[in-house]
Coordinates of C-alpha atoms in Angstrom, one line a residue:
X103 CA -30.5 23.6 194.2
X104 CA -31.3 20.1 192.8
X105 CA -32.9 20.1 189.3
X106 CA -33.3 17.8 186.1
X107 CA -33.9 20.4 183.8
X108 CA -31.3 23.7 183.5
X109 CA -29.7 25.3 180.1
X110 CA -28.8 24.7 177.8
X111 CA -32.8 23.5 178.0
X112 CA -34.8 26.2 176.6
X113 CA -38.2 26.0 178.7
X114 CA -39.6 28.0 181.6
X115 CA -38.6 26.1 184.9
X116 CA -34.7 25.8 183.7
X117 CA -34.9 29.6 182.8
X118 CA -36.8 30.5 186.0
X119 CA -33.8 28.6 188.5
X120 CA -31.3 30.3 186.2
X121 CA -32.6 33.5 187.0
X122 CA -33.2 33.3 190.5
X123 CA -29.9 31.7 191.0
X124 CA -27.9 34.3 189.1
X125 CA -30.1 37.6 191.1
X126 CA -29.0 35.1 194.5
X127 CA -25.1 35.4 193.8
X128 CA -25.7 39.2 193.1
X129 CA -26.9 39.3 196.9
X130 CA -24.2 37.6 198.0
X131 CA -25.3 34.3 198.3
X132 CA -23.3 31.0 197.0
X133 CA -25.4 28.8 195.2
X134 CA -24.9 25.5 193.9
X135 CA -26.8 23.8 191.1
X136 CA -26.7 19.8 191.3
X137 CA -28.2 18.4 187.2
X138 CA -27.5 16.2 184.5
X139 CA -25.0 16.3 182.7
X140 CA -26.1 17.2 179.1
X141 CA -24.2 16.9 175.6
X142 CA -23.0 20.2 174.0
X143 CA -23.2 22.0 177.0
X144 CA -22.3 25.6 175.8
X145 CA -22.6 27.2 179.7
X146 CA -19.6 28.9 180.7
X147 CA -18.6 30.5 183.7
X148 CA -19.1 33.9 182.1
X149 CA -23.0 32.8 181.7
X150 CA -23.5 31.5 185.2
X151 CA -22.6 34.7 186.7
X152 CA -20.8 33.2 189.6
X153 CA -23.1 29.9 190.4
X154 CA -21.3 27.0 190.9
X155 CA -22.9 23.8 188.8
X156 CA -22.1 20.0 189.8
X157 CA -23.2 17.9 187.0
X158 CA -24.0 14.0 187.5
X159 CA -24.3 11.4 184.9
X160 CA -27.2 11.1 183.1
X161 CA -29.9 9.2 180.5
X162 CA -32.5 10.3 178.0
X163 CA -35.9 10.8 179.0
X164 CA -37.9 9.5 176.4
X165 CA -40.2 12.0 176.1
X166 CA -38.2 15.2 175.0
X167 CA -34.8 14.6 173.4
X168 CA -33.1 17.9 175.5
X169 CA -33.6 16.7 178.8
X170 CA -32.3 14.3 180.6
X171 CA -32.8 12.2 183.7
X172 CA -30.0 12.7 186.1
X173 CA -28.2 9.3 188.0
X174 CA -26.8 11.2 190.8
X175 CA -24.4 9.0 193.5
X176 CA -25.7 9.6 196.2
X177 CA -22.6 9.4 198.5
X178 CA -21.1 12.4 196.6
X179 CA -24.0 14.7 196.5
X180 CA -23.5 14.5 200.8
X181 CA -19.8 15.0 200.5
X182 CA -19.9 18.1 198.6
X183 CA -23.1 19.7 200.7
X184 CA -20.8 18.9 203.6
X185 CA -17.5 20.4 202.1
X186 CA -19.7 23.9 200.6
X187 CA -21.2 23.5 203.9
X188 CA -24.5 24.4 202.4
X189 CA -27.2 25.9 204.7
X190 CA -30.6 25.1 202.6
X191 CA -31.7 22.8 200.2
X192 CA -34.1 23.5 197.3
X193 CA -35.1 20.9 194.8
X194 CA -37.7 22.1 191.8
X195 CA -38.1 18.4 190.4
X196 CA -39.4 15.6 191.4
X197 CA -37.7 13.0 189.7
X198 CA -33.7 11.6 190.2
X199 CA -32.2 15.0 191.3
X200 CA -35.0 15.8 193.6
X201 CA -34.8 12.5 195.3
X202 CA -30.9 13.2 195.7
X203 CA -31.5 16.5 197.3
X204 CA -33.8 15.5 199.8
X205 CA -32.0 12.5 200.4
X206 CA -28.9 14.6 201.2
X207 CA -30.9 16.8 203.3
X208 CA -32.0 14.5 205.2
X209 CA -28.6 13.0 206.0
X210 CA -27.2 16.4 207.0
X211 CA -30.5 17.8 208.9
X212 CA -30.7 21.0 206.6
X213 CA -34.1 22.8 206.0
X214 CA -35.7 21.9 202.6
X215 CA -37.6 23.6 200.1
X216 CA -39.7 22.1 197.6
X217 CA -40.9 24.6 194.2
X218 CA -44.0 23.2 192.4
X219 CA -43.8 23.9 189.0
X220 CA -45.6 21.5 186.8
X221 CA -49.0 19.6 186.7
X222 CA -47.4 16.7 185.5
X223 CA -50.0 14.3 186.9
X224 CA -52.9 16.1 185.0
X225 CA -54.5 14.4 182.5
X226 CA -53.0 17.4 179.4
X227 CA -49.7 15.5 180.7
X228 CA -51.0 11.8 180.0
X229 CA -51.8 13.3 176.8
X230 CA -47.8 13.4 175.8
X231 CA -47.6 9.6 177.0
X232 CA -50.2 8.7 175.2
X233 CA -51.6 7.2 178.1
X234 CA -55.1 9.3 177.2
X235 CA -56.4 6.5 175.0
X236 CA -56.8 4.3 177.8
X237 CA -60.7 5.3 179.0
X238 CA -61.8 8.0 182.0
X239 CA -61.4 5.5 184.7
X240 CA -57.6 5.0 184.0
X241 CA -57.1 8.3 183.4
X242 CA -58.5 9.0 186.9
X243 CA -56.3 6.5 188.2
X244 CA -53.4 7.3 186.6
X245 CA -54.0 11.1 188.1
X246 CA -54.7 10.1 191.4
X247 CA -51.3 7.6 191.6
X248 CA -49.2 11.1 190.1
X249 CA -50.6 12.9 192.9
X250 CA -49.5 10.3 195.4
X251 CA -46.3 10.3 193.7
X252 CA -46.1 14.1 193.8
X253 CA -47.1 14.2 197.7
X254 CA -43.8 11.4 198.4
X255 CA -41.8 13.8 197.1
X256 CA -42.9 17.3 198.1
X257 CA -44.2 16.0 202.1
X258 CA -40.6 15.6 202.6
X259 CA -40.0 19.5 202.5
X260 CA -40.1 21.8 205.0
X261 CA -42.0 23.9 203.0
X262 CA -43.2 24.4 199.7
X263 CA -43.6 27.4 197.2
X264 CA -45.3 27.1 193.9
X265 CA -45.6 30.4 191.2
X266 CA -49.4 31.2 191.8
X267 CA -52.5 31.0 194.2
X268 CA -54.5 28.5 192.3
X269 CA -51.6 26.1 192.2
X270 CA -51.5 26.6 196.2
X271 CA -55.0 25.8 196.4
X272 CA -54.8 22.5 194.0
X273 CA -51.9 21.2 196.2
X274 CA -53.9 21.3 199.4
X275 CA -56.6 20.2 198.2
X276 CA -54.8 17.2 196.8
X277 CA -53.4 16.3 200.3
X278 CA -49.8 17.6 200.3
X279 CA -49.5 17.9 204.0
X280 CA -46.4 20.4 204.4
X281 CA -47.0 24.5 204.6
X282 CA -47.3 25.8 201.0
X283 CA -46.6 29.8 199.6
X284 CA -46.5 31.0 196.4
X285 CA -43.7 32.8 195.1
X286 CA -44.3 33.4 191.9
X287 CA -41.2 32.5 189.0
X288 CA -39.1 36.0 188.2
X289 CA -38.4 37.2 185.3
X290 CA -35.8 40.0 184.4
X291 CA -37.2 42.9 182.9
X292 CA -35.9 44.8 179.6
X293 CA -34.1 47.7 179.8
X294 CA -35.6 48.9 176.3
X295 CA -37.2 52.5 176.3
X296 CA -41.2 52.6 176.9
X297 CA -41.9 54.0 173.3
X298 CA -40.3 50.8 172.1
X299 CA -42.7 48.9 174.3
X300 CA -46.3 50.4 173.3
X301 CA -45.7 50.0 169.7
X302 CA -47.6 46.4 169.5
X303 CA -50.8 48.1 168.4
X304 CA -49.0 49.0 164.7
X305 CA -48.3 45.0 164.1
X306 CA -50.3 41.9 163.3
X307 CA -47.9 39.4 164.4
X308 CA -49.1 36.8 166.9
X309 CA -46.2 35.2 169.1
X310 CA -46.3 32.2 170.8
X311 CA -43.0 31.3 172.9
X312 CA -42.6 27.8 174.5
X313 CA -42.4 24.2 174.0
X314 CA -43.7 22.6 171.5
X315 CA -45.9 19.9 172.9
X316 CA -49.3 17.9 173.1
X317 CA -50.0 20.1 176.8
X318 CA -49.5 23.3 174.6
X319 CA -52.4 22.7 172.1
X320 CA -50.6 24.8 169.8
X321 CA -52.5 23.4 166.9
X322 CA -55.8 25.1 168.5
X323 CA -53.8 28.0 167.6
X324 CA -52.8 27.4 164.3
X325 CA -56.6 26.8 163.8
X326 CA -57.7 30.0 165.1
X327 CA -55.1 31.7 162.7
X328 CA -57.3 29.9 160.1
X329 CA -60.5 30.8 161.2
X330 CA -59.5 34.5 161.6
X331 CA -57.7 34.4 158.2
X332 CA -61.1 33.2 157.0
X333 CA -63.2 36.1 158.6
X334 CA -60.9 39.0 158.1
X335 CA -61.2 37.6 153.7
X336 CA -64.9 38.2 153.8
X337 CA -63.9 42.2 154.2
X338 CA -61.3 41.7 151.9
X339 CA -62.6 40.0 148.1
X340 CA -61.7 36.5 149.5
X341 CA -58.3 37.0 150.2
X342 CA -56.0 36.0 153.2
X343 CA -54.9 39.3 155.1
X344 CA -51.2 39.6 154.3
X345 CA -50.3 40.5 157.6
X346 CA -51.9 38.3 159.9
X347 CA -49.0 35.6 161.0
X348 CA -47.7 33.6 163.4
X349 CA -43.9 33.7 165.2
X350 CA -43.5 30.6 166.5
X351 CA -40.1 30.3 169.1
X352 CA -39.6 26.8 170.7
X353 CA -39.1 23.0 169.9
X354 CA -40.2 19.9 170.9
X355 CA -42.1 16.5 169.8
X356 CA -45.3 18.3 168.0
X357 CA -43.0 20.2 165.9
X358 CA -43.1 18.3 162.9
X359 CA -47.2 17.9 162.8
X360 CA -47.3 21.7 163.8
X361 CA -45.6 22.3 160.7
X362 CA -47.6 19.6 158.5
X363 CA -51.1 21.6 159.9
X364 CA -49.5 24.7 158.9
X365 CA -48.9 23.7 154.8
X366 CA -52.7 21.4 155.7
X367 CA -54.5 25.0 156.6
X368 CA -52.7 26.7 153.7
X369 CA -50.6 29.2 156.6
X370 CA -46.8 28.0 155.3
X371 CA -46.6 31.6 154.2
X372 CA -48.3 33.2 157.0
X373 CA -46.4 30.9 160.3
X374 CA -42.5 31.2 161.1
X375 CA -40.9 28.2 163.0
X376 CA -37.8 30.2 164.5
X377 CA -37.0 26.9 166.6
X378 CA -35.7 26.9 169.8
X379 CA -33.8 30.7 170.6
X380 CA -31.3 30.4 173.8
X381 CA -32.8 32.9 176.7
X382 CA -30.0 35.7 175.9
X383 CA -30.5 35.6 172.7
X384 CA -34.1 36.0 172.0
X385 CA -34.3 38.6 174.7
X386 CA -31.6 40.5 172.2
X387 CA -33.8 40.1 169.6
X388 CA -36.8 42.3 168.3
X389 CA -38.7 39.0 168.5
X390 CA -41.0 40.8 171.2
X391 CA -41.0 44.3 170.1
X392 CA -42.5 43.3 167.0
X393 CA -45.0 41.2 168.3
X394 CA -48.8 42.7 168.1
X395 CA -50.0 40.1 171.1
X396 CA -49.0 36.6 172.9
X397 CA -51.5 33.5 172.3
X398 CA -51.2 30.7 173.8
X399 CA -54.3 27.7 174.3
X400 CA -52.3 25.7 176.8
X401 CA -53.9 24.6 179.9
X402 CA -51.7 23.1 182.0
X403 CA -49.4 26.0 183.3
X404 CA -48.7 26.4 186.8
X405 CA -47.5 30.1 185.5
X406 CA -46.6 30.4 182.1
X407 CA -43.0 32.3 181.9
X408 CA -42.7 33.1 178.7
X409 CA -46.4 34.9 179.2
X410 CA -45.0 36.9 181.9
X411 CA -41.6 37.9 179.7
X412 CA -44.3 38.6 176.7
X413 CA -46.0 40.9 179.5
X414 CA -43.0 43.1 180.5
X415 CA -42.7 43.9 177.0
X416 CA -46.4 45.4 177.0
X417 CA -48.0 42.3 174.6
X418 CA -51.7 42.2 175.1
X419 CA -52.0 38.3 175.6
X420 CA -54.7 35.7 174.6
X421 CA -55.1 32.5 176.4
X422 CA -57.6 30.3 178.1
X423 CA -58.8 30.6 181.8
X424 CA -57.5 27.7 183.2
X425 CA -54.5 27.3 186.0
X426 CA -51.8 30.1 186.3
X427 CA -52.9 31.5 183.2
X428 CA -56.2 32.6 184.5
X429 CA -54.6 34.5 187.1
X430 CA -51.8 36.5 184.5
X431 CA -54.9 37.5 182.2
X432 CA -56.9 40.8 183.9
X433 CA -57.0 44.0 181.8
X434 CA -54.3 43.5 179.9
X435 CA -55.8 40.6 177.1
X436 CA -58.7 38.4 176.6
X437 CA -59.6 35.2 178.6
X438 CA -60.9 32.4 176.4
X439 CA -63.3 30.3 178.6
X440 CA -62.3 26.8 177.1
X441 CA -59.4 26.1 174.8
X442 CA -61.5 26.8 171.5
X443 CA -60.2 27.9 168.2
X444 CA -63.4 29.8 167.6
X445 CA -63.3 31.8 170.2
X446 CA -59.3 32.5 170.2
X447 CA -59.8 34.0 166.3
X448 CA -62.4 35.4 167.9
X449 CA -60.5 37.6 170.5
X450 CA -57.3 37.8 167.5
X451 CA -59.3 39.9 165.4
X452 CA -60.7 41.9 168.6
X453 CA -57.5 43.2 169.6
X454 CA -55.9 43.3 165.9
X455 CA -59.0 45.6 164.8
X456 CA -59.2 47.8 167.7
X457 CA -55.7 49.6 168.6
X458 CA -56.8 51.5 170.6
X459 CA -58.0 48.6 173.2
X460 CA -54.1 47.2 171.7
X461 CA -52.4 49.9 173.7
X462 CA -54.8 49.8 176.4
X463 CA -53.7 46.4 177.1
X464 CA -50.4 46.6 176.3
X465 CA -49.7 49.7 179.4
X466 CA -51.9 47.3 181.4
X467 CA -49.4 44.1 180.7
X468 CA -46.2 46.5 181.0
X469 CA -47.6 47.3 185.0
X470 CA -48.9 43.9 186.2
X471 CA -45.7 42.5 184.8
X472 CA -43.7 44.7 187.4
X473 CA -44.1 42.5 190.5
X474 CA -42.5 39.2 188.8
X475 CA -39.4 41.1 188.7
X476 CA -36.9 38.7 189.4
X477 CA -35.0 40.7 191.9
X478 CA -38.7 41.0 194.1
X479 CA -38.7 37.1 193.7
X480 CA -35.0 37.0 194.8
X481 CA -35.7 39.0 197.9
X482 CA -39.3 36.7 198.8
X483 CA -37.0 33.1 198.5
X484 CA -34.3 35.1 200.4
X485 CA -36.6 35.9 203.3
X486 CA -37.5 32.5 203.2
X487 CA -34.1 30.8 203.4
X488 CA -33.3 33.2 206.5
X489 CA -36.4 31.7 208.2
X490 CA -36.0 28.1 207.7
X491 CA -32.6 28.4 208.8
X492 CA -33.1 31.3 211.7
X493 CA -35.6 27.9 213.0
X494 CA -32.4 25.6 213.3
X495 CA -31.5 27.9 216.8
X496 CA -28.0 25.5 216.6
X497 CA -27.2 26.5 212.9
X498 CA -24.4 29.2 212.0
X499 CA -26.0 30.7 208.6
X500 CA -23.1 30.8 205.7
X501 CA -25.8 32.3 203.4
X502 CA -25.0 29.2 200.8
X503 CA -28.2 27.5 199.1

């Protein structure tokens, strides 16, 4: 697998291709991860559960400081596909270490598969640029030159999966040329006992989990915790309600003005910056479990993974009907038609006042969050492998990706 982001990055593709690649060696495939090297790099062979990682030289991006942009030689990433004697290749980014797969592919005549996992031509990505500013008609330009971009890249596989249906649909209609699936991104679900899971209805603690970034228009929810602090003090003598807050888990370049809108809306006391929590380590927390709901105003997710994780552990969830979140949202929360703070204090106070609805959705999140089990999604790329390769009549299958 090629990739330019993998821990110790915390965000939702690195997690996703960690977890698919571990529940792959389980079935007794060999998988090798080709990414930038990275500073620091705590992963040990113990954490990678039996993947092999090949790490290239890399540089900064120069939008977020924990990811870096991989300058892979080219020569060497054939020599070792030829020496594992890989049998498929699947690159998840298209940027330097997607190039080098698909270059290496191609040199060796192995099937390719391409995973679509970020709008990153969309104009809520311009917005981290700050190439927004520039007027609608560059904007529009700008989109329609990342989609060309996207379509140089992704054309060049034999096939392509992306996480949900509407990011299937957005990818033909935006001429990529090559079959697309969707498979969606697998989580691995807790082991905790259900009780521990249907408890969310006795808290008041929103939880948002992610990066923190202009795309996540996370102060849209700072500012619904505002509004709904200023509703629920009508009922209560003008007085913030003491247990209304905000968990915050994640980093990134907003952090700083999240923080400076939090002491600006008077929430310091009421919203917890916990930073950026390593996968293992917040899932061995009782970050989750005490969590009353997930919120998050971000429109630009091709899935949302940390909604999905929020999910398994039966949080009711709040977000905005638009892209993959649209299709995570049924019975089991409250779709926002646009990314308003109105209407997301709104739908806060909804759920926080009613528990019973709370543990409606909450048994409705725990069962829809069944089928992204990571070992289902493990089994639908595995069936996929087999047939690109069962095409290649000539090719002895080693069952190495």
């Amino acid at each position: 697998m090629f990739t330019d982001v993998f821990p110790p990055s915390v965000n939702g593709v690195a997690s996703s291709i960690l977890l698919l690649s571990k529940e792959l060696v389980k079935r007794g495939h060999f998988v090798k991860i080709f990414t930038p090297r990275i500073k620091n790099n705590r992963l040990t062979k113990k954490n990678l559960e039996g993947i092999e990682v090949s790490y290239c030289n890399a540089i900064p991006s120069l939008i977020y400081p924990d990811i870096k942009l991989g300058l892979p030689f080219y020569p060497n990433t054939v020599y070792q596909l030829m020496k594992d004697n890989i049998d498929v290749v699947h690159f998840h980014t298209p940027i330097m270490m997607g190039a080098a797969g698909i270059f290496a592919a191609k040199m060796l005549k192995k099937p390719i598969v391409g995973t679509f996992h970020t709008y990153f031509m969309e104009p809520e990505y311009l917005k981290v640029l700050g190439l927004n500013i520039m007027g609608k008609t560059v904007e529009k330009m700008l989109v329609k030159l990342g989609w060309k971009y996207a379509n140089l890249y992704y054309n060049s596989a034999d096939i392509i999966t992306t996480p949900t249906e509407g990011t299937r649909r957005a990818l033909i209609q935006y001429k990529i040329k090559r079959p697309t699936i969707t498979i969606t991104n697998g989580i691995r679900t807790p082991t905790l006992a259900k009780t521990e899971l249907t408890k969310h209805h006795l808290s008041s603690t929103l939880l948002y989990v992610g990066r923190l970034s202009k795309e996540k228009n996370l102060e849209i929810v700072i500012e619904a915790l505002a509004l709904a602090h200023a509703t629920a003090a009508v009922s209560l003598g003008n007085k913030k309600n003491p247990k209304l807050k905000l968990v915050i888990v994640g980093s990134g370049p907003m952090e700083k003005n999240l923080k400076k809108l939090a002491i600006k809306k008077h929430l310091q006391k009421y919203i917890t910056f916990k930073g950026a929590i390593p996968f293992e380590k917040l899932h061995n927390s009782t970050i989750y479990t005490k969590a009353a709901l997930f919120i998050t105003a971000s429109t630009s997710e091709t899935q949302g993974l940390s909604i999905v994780e929020g999910m398994s552990y039966g949080l009711p969830v709040i977000g905005v009907a638009k892209r993959g979140v649209a299709e995570l949202i049924k019975n089991n929360g409250i779709l926002c038609k646009t990314a308003s703070s109105k209407e997301l204090a709104k739908n806060i106070l909804t759920i926080i006042a009613n528990p019973q609805l709370a543990k409606k959705m909450s048994q409705e999140s725990l069962k829809l969050s069944k089928k992204y089990a990571i070992e289902n999604v493990a089994l639908a790329f595995e069936k996929l492998y087999a047939k690109l390769m069962n095409k290649r009549s000539d090719h002895k299958v080693t069952r190495k990706v």
